[in-house]
Every structure is written in structure tokens, then in C-alpha cells.
mmCIF file of C-alpha atoms in Angstrom:
data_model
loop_
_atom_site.group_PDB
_atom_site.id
_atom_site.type_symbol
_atom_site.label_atom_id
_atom_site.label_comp_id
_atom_site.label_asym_id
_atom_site.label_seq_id
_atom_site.Cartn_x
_atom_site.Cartn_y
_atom_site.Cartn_z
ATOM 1 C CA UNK A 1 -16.490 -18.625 4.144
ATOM 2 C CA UNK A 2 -16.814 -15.478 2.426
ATOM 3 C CA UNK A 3 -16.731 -15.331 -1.143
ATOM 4 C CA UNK A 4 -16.790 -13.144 -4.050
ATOM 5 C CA UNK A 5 -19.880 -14.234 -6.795
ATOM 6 C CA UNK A 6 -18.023 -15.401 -9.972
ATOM 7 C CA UNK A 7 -18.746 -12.248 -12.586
ATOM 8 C CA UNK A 8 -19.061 -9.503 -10.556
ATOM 9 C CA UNK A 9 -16.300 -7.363 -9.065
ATOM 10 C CA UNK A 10 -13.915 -8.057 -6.444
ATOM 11 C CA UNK A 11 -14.764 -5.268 -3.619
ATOM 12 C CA UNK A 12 -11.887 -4.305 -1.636
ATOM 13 C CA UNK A 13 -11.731 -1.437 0.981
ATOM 14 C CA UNK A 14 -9.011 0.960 2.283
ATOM 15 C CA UNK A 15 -8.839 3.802 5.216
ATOM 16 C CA UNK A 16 -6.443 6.448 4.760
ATOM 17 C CA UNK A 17 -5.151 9.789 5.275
ATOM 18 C CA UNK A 18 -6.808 11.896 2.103
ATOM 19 C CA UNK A 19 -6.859 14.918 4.298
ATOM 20 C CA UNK A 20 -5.399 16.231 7.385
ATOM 21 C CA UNK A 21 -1.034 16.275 8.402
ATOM 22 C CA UNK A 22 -0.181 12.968 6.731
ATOM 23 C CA UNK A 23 -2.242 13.673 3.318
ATOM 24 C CA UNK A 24 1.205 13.482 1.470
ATOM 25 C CA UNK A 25 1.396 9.977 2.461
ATOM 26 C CA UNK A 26 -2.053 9.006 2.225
ATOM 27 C CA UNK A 27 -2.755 10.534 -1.135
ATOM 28 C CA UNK A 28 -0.121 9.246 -3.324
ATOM 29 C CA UNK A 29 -0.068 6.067 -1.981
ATOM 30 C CA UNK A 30 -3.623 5.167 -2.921
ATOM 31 C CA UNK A 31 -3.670 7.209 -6.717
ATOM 32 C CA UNK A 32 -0.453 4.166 -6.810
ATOM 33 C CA UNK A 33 -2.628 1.502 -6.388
ATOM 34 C CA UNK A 34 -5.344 2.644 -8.252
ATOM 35 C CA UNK A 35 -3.132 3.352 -11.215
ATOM 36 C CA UNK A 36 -2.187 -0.349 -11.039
ATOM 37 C CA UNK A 37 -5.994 -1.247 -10.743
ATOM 38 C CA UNK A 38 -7.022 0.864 -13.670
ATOM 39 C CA UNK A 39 -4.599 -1.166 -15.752
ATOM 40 C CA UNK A 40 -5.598 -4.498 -14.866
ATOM 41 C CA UNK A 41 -9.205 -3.525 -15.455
ATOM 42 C CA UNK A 42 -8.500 -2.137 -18.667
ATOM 43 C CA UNK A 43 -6.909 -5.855 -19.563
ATOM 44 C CA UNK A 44 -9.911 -7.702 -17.704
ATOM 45 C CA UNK A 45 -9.220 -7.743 -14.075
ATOM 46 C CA UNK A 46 -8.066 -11.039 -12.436
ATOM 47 C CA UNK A 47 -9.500 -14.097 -14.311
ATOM 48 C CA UNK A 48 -12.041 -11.907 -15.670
ATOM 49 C CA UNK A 49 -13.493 -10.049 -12.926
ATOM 50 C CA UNK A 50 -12.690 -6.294 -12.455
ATOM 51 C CA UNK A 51 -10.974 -5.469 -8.871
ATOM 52 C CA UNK A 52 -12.966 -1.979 -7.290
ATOM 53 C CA UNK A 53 -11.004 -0.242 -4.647
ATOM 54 C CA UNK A 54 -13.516 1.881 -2.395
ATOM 55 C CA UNK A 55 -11.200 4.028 -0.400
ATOM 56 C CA UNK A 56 -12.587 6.515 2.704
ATOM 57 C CA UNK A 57 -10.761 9.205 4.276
ATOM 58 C CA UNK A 58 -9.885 9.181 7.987
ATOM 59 C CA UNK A 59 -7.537 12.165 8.092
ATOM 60 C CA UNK A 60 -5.126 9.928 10.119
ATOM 61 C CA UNK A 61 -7.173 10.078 13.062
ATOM 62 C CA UNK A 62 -7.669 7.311 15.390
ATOM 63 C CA UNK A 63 -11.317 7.475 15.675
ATOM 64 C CA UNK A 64 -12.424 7.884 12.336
ATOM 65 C CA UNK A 65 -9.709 5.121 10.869
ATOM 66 C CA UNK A 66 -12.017 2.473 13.300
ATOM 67 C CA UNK A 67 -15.577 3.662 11.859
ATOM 68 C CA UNK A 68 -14.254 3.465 8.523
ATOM 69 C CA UNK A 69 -13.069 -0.203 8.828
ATOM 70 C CA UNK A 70 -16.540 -0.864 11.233
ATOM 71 C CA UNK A 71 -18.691 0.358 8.676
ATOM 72 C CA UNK A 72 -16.117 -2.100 5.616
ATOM 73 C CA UNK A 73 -16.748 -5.339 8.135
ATOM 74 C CA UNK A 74 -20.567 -4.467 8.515
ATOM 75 C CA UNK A 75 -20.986 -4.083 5.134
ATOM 76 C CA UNK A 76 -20.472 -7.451 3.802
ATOM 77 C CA UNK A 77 -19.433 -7.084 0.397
ATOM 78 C CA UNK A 78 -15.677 -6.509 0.571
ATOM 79 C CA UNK A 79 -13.269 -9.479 0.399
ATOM 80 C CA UNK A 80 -10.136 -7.732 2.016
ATOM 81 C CA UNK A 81 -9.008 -4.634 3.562
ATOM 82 C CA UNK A 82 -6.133 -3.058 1.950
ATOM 83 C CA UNK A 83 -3.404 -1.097 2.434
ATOM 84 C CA UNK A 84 -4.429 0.980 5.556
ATOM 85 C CA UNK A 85 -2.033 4.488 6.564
ATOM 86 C CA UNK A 86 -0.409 4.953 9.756
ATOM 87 C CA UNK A 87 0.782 2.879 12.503
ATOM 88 C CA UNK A 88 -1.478 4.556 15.346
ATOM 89 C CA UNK A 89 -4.643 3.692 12.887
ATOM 90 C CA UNK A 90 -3.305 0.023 12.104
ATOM 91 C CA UNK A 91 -3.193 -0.677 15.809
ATOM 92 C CA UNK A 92 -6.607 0.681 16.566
ATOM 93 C CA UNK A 93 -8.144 -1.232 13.593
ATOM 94 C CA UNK A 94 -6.250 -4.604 14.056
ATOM 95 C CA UNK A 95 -8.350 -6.724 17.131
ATOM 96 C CA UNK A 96 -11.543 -6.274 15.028
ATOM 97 C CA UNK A 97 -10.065 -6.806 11.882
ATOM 98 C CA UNK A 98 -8.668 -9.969 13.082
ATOM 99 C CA UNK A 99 -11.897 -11.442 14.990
ATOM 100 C CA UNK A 100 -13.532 -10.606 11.293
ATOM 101 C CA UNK A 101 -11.108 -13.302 9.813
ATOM 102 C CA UNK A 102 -11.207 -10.662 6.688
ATOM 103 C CA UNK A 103 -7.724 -10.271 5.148
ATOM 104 C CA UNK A 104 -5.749 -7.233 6.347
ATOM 105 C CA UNK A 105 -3.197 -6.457 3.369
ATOM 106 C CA UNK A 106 -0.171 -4.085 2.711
ATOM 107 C CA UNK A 107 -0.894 -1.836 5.845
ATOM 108 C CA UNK A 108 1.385 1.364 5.406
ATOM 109 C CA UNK A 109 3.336 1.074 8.849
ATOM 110 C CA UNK A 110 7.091 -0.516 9.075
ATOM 111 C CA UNK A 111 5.764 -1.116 13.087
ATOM 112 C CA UNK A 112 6.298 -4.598 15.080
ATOM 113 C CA UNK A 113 2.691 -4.204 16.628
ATOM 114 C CA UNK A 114 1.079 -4.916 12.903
ATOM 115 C CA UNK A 115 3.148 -7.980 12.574
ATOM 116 C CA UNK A 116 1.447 -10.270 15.309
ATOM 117 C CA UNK A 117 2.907 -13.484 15.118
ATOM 118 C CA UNK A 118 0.631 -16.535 14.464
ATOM 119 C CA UNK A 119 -2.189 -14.277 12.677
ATOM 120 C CA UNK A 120 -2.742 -15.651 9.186
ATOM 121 C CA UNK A 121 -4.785 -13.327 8.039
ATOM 122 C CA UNK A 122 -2.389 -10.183 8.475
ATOM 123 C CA UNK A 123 0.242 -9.145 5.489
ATOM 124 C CA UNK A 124 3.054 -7.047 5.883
ATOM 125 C CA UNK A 125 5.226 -6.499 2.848
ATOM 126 C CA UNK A 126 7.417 -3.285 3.599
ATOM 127 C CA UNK A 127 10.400 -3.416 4.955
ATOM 128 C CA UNK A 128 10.092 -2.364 8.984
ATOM 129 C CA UNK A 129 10.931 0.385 10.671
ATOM 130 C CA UNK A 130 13.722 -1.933 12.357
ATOM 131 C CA UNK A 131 14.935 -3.055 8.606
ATOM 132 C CA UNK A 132 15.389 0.851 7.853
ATOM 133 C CA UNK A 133 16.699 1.755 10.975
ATOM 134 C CA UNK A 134 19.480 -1.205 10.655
ATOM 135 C CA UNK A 135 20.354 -0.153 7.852
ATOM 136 C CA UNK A 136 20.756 3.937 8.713
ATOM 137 C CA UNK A 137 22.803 2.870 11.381
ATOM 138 C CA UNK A 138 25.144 0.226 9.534
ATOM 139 C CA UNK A 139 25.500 2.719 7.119
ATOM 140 C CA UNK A 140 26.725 5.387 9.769
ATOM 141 C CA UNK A 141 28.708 2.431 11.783
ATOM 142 C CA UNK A 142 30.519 2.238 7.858
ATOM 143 C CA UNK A 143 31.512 5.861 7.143
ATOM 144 C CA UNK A 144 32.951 5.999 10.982
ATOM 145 C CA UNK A 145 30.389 7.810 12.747
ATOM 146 C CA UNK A 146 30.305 7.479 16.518
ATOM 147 C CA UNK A 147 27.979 9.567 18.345
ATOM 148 C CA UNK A 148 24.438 9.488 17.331
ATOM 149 C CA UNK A 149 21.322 11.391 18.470
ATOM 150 C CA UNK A 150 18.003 9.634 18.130
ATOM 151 C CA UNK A 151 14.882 12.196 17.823
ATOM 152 C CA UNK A 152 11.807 10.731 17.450
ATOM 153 C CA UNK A 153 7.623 10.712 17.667
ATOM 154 C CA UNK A 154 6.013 10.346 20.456
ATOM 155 C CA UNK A 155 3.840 7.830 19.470
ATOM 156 C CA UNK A 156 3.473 3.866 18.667
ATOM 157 C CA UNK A 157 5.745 4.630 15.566
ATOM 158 C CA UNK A 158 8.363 6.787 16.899
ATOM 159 C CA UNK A 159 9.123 4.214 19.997
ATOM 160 C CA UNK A 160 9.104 1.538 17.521
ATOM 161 C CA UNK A 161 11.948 3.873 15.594
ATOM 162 C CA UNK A 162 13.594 4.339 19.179
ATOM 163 C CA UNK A 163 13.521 0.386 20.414
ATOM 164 C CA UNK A 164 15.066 0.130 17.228
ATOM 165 C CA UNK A 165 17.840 2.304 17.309
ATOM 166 C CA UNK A 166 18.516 1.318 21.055
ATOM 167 C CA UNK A 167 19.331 -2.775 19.617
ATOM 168 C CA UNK A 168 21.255 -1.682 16.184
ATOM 169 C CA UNK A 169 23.519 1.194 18.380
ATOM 170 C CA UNK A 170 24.537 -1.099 20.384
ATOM 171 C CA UNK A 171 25.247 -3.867 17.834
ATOM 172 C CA UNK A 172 27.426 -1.455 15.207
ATOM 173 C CA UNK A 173 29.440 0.093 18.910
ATOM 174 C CA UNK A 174 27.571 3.878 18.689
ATOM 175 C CA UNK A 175 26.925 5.956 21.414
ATOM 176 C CA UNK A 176 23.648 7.554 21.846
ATOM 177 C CA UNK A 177 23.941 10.846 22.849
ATOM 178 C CA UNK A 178 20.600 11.855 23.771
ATOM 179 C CA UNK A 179 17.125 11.123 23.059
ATOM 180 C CA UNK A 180 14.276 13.276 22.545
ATOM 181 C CA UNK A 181 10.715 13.083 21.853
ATOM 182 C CA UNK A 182 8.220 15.346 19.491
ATOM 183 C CA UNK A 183 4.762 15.527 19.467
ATOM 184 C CA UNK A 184 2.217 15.120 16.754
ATOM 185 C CA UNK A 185 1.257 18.608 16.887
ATOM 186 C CA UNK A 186 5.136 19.527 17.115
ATOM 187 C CA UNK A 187 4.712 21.534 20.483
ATOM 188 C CA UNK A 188 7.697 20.809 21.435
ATOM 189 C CA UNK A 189 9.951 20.374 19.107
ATOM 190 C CA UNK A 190 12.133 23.376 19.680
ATOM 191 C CA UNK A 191 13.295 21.864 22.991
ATOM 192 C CA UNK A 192 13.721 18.554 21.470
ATOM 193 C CA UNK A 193 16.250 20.302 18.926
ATOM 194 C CA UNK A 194 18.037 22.278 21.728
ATOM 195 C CA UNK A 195 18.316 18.988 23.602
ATOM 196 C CA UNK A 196 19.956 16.969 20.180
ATOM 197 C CA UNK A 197 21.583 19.775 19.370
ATOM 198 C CA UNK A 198 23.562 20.286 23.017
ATOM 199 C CA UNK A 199 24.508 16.785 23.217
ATOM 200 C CA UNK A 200 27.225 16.987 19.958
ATOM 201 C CA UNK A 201 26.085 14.107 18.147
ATOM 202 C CA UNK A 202 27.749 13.692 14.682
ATOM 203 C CA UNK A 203 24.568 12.836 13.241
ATOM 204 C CA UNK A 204 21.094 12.685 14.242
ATOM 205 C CA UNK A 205 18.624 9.590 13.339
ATOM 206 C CA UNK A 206 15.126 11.073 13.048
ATOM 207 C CA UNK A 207 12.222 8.612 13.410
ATOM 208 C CA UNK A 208 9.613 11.749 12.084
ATOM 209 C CA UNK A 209 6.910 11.887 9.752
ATOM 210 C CA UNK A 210 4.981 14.915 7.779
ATOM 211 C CA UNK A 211 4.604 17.667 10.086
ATOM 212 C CA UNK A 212 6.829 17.373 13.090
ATOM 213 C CA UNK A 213 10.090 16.435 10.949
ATOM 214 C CA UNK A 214 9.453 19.967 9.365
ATOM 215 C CA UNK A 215 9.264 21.782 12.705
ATOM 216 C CA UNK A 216 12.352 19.894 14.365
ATOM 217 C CA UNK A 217 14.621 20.028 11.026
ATOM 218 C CA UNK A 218 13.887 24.308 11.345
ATOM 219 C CA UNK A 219 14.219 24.271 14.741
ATOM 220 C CA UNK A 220 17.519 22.348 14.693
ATOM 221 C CA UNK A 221 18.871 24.622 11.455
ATOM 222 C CA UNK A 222 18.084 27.857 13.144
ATOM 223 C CA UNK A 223 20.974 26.645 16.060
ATOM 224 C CA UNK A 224 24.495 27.690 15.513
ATOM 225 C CA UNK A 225 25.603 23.481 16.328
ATOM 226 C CA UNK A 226 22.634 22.208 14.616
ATOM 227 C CA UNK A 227 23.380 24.463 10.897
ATOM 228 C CA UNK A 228 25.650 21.594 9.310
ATOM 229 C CA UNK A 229 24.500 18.315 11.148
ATOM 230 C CA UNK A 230 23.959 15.132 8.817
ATOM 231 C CA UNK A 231 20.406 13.881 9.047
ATOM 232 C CA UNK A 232 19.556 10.494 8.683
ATOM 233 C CA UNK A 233 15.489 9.509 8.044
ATOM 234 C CA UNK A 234 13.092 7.021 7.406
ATOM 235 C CA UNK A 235 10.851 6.283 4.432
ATOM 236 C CA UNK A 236 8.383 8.229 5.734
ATOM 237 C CA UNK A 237 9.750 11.181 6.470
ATOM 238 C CA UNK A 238 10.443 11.361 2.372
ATOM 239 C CA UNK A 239 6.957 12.812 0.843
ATOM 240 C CA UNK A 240 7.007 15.397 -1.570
ATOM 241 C CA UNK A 241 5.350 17.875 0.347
ATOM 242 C CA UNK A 242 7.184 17.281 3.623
ATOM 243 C CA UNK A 243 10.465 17.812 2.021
ATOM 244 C CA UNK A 244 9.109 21.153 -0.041
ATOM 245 C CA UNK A 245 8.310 22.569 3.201
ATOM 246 C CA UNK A 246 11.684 21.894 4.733
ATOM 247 C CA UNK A 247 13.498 23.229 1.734
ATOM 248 C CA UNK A 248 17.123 24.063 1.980
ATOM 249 C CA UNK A 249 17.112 23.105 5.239
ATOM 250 C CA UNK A 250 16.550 19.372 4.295
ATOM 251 C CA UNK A 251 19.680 19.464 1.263
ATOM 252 C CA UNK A 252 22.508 16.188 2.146
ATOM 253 C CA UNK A 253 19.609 14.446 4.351
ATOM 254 C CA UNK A 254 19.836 10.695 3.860
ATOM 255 C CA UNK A 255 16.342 8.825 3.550
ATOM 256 C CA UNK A 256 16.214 4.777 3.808
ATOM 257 C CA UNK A 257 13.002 3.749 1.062
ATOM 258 C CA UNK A 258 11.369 0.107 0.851
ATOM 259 C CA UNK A 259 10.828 0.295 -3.080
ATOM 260 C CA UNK A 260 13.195 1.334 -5.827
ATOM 261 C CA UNK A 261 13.587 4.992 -6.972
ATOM 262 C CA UNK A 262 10.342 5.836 -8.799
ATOM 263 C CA UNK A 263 12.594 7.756 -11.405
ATOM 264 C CA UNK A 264 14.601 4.772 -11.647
ATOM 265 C CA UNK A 265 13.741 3.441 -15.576
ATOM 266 C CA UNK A 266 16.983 1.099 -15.626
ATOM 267 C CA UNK A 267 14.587 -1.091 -12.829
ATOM 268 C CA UNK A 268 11.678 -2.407 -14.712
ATOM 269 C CA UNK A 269 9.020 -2.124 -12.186
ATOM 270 C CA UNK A 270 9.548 1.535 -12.303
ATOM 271 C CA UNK A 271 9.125 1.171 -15.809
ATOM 272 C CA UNK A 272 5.429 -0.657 -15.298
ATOM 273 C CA UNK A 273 4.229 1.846 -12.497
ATOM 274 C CA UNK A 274 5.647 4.744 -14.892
ATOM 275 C CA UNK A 275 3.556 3.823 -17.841
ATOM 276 C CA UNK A 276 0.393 3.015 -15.400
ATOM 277 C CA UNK A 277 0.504 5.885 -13.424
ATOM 278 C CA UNK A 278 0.831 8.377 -16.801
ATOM 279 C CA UNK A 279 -2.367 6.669 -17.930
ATOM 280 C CA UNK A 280 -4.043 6.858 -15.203
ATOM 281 C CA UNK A 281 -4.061 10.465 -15.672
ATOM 282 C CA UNK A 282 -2.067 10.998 -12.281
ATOM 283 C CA UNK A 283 -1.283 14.756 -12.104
ATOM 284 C CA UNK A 284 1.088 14.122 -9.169
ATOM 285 C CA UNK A 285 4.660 13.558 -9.506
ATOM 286 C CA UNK A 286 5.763 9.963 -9.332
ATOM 287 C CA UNK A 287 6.966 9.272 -5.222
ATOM 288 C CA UNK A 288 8.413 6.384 -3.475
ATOM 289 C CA UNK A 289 4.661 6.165 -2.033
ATOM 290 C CA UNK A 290 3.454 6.116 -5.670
ATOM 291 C CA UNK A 291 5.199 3.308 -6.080
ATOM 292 C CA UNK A 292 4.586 1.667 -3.104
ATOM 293 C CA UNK A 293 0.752 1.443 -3.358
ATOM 294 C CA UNK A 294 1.392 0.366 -7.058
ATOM 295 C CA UNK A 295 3.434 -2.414 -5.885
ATOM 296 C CA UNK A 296 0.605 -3.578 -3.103
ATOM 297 C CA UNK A 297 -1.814 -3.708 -5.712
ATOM 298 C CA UNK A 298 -0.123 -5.984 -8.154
ATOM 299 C CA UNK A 299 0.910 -8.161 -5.603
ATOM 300 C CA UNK A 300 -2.595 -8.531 -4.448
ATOM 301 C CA UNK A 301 -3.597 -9.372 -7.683
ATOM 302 C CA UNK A 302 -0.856 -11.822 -8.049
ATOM 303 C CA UNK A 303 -2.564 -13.815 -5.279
ATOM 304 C CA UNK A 304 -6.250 -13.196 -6.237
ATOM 305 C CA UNK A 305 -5.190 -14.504 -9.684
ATOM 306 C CA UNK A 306 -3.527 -17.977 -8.245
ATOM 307 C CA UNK A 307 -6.464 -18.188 -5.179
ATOM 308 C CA UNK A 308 -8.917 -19.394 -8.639
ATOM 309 C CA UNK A 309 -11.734 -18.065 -10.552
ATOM 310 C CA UNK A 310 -14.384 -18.091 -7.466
ATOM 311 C CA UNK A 311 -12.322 -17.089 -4.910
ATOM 312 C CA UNK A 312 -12.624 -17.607 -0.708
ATOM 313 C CA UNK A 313 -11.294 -15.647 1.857
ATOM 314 C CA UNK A 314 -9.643 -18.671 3.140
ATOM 315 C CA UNK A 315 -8.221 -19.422 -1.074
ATOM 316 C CA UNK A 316 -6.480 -16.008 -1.161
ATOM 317 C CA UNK A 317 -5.032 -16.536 2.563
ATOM 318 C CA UNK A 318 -3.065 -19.832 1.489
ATOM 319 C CA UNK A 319 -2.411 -18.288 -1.681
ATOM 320 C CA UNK A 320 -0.553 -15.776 -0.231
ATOM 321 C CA UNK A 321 1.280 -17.708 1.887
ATOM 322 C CA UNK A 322 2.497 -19.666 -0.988
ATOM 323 C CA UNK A 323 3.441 -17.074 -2.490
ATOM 324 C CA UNK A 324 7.277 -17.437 -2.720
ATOM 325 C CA UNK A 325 10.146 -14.813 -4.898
ATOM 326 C CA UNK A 326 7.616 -13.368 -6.648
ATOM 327 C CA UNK A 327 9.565 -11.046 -9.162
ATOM 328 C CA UNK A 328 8.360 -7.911 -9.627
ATOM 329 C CA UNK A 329 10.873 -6.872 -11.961
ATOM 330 C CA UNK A 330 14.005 -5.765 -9.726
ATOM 331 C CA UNK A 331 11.216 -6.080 -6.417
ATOM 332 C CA UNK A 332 10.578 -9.265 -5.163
ATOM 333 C CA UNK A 333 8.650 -10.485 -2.304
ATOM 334 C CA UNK A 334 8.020 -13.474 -0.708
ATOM 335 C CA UNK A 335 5.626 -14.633 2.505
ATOM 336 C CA UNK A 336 6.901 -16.393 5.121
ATOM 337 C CA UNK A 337 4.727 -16.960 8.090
ATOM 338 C CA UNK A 338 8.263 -16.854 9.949
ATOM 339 C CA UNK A 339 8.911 -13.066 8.938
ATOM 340 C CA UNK A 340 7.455 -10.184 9.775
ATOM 341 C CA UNK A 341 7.027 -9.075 6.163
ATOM 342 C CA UNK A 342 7.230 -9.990 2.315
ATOM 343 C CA UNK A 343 9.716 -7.746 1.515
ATOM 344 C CA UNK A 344 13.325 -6.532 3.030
ATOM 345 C CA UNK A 345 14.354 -4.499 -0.059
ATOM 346 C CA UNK A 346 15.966 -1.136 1.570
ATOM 347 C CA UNK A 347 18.259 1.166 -0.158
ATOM 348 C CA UNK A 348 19.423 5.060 0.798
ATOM 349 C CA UNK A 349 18.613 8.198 -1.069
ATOM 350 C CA UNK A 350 19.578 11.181 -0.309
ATOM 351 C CA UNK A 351 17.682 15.009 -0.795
ATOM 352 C CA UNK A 352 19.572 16.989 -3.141
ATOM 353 C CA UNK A 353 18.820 20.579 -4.448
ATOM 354 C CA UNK A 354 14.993 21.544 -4.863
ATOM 355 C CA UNK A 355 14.238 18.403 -2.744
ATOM 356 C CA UNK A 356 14.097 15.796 -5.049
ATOM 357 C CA UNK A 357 15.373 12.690 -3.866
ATOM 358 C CA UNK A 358 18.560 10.853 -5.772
ATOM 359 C CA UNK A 359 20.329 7.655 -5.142
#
């Protein structure tokens, strides 16, 4: 069984979107966890040994997300694969990952598909997309909405959004008044807003990320019934540069998030990640996937640190699934080989003026 030698560093590897539509997701999320990283080195790593964090852009594209994690598993020297962007990506990466026996940590997708049951060697710790969608919906069941329009990707993550929203509508009594679909390249989306906007929903659930949320949001603004309608949005929808590019068009939008509000100093994770991520020099601001890749590192850690001093693959998979409340500091998390992920920690923000997002 593969393990690390005792003094040198622990290698781990991660495939993301640096460039290309989704680079507001994938570049936050791994300065996060290399903030967290540089200020565990700087104390001495885990039980003396130094974690390194080799990450290689795949642009969130299919093809290049599998050579990356090909060339990690014939490579040899890295004891996990870590926190991987994009459901399409996890789904194309996870049979070989799992034949590798390699652990698969903290992928960045709230999908069912990267929660196979019975597979010890996967771990989820977001919240899923069916956690955030539950709660959007609850949340809209609460304030007395009725009719809801579901928009969402055409891909493995927006049906995952969409199955979703068909079980929770039906649970809180709303009616779903239409469904439409957008594509990556956001082709369509000015039919898709015609469609949501024809069918007089009182609000619309959007299961969109990065480029496509932009296009439908202006597309459904620019109609005479679409000016006013409340939006309702997963975490992902919520980078930086996705909501810039909306602008006033994204102002009242509600946003579900799976960590605390990185601005949020009265939580005292946020105050941790704050003080790493200023010395690591960060010259982004602080974001929800800041945090989020800060908070996969240091639970990673956590487990390296209690799988021992020369640790297996196999030591850090029990570890983790011992791992039980573990307190972040107003975060906790907890694996269960029962659930489909560490955490269920979801709260709502909502976009107020110049985009920045407030509880």
C-alpha cells in the first residue's frame, strides 16, 4: 500500500479550471487551499512533514481534466487527489480514480454521481446540489411562493439541479411552471428566458454556473415580465466575476453557499482563512470559494495528522472515516459512510448593490 517516506513531503495533486469559462471557480478555490497549506508549512506541516499541492489546469474541459489525473496516477508519487472542479470533470475522472484505490478528496461538485455509495475511497464534504436546492425551495415554500420556474444546464450538473427541484416541489406543494434548459456555450439561452419568462412563475430557481447564468439573467431582464422576477441560485452561480458581469441585473438574487460568509469575522473560521489568506499574499478578494478550498485543506490535514507519522493510503482512508464533528470553528464536518457528504451546513445570501454578497 502506498505510502509517503517519513521526512519528505506529502505530494498531493489537483485538476482544475485555472483558465477557460469556470476560471472564477477554479482559481479562488485553489489560492484557498494553498493559503491554508502555506500556513501549516510555515508551522511544520503535519507531524513534521511539509504538504505540496501540485495543481494543473484543465480549463474545465472533459478531456484534459482525464490526462491530468492519468498523468497524477502514472506518476507515483502523490498520495491523494484533491479537490477536483466541476461535476462533468469529476464524472469523467472517477472509474480510474477508483480502480487506482488513490483517495479522491473534496471534489468541487454538490452532484449525486460523485457520491457512489460503497466507495471508500471517495470524499464529499459540500453540501449537494439537492441540500441547496431543498433549502431554496423551503425557503420559497416559507415566504408563500407558489409557482416556480426551474432553468437549468444542460449537463450532468444542471439535471442533477432539475431531479432535485422535481422531489423538493413536490414535497413543499409548488407548481412548476416550466422548465428550460441552457447550454454551456449559452446558445440558447434567450429562448430559455422567453420560455420562463411566458409561463408567470413568481420566482425562478436557476441551476447555472459562470457563463450561461450571465446570458439567461440578461436575457430574462431585457423582457418586460422577466424585469422584476426574484431569482433564486446555487453556490455556484455566486463567483465574483460571474456576478460583476451580471451587474444590476443580478441586485435581490438569493444564493444558497456551503461555508460561512467569508466576510463573516463574528465566525471564527473566517477569522483563520482571513489571516491565512492575507499572508499568503492573495491579491484576490476573499469568496465563498476562497473559503471553501481553505476549509478542504485543513480538513485534509486534520486526517493526515491522526492517519500517523508514516502514513498509508489505507491509514488516511480509516482516518477519515473516523473522523466525527470535527469543529472547524462555527464549520463542522463529520464522515459517515451512510451520507453522501461531510458537511450539510447551507445558509442564503443574497446580492446586494455592486454585487457583493450579504447575509
Amino acid at each position: 500500500m502506498h505510502a509517503a517516506d517519513d521526512t519528505g513531503p506529502i505530494k498531493i495533486a489537483q485538476s482544475t479550471a485555472l483558465t477557460g469559462p469556470l476560471t472564477d471557480l477554479g482559481f479562488p478555490l485553489h489560492q484557498g487551499a494553498k493559503a491554508y497549506f502555506a500556513s501549516l508549512n510555515a508551522k511544520g506541516g503535519v507531524n513534521g512533514r511539509p504538504i505540496e499541492l501540485t495543481v494543473a489546469d484543465d480549463g474545465y474541459d472533459v478531456r484534459r481534466a482525464t490526462t491530468n489525473v492519468k498523468s497524477f496516477l502514472g506518476d507515483g508519487s502523490y498520495f491523494a487527489i484533491f479537490n477536483c472542479l466541476g461535476t462533468p470533470m469529476v464524472e469523467a475522472m472517477l472509474p480510474s480514480v477508483i480502480e487506482a484505490g488513490i483517495p479522491f478528496f473534496a471534489p468541487l461538485t454538490g452532484a449525486l454521481l460523485a457520491r457512489p455509495k460503497g466507495v471508500r475511497t471517495v470524499f464529499n464534504i459540500r453540501a449537494s446540489y439537492a441540500d441547496e436546492t431543498e433549502s431554496l425551495l423551503r425557503h420559497l415554500a416559507t415566504i408563500g411562493i407558489k409557482r416556480v420556474a426551474i432553468v437549468h444546464q444542460n449537463n450532468s450538473f444542471g439535471k442533477d439541479v432539475a431531479t432535485a427541484a422535481k422531489q423538493f416541489t413536490g414535497q413543499f406543494k409548488l407548481t412548476e411552471t416550466a422548465i428550460a434548459t441552457v447550454e454551456n456555450d449559452s446558445s440558447d439561452a434567450q429562448a430559455a428566458a422567453t420560455k420562463i419568462a411566458d409561463s408567470n412563475p413568481e420566482a425562478v430557481l436557476l441551476g447555472l454556473a459562470g457563463k450561461p447564468t450571465v446570458a439567461f439573467v440578461k436575457a430574462l431582464r431585457q423582457q418586460q415580465k422577466g424585469k422584476g422576477m426574484p431569482l433564486y441560485a446555487l453556490s455556484v452561480m455566486g463567483a465574483a466575476a460571474t456576478l460583476k458581469a451580471m451587474g444590476d441585473d443580478a441586485t435581490g438574487m438569493t444564493v444558497s453557499q456551503i461555508v460561512p460568509l467569508p466576510g463573516n469575522v463574528t465566525v471564527p473560521l473566517v477569522r483563520d482563512f482571513q489571516q491565512a489568506w492575507k499572508a499568503s499574499g492573495a491579491t484576490l478578494e476573499p469568496s465563498h470559494l476562497a473559503l471553501e478550498g481553505y476549509v478542504n485543506a485543513r480538513v485534509f490535514a486534520e486526517i493526515m495528522r491522526r492517519a500517523g507519522r508514516n502514513p498509508t493510503r489505507a491509514a488516511f482512508i480509516e482516518a477519515a472515516w473516523a473522523l466525527k464533528r470535527y469543529d472547524l470553528g462555527g464549520f463542522e464536518v463529520s464522515f459517515n459512510e451512510g451520507a453522501p457528504n461531510a458537511s450539510r451546513f447551507v445558509e442564503l445570501t443574497m446580492v446586494g448593490a455592486g454585487g457583493r454578497l450579504i447575509r
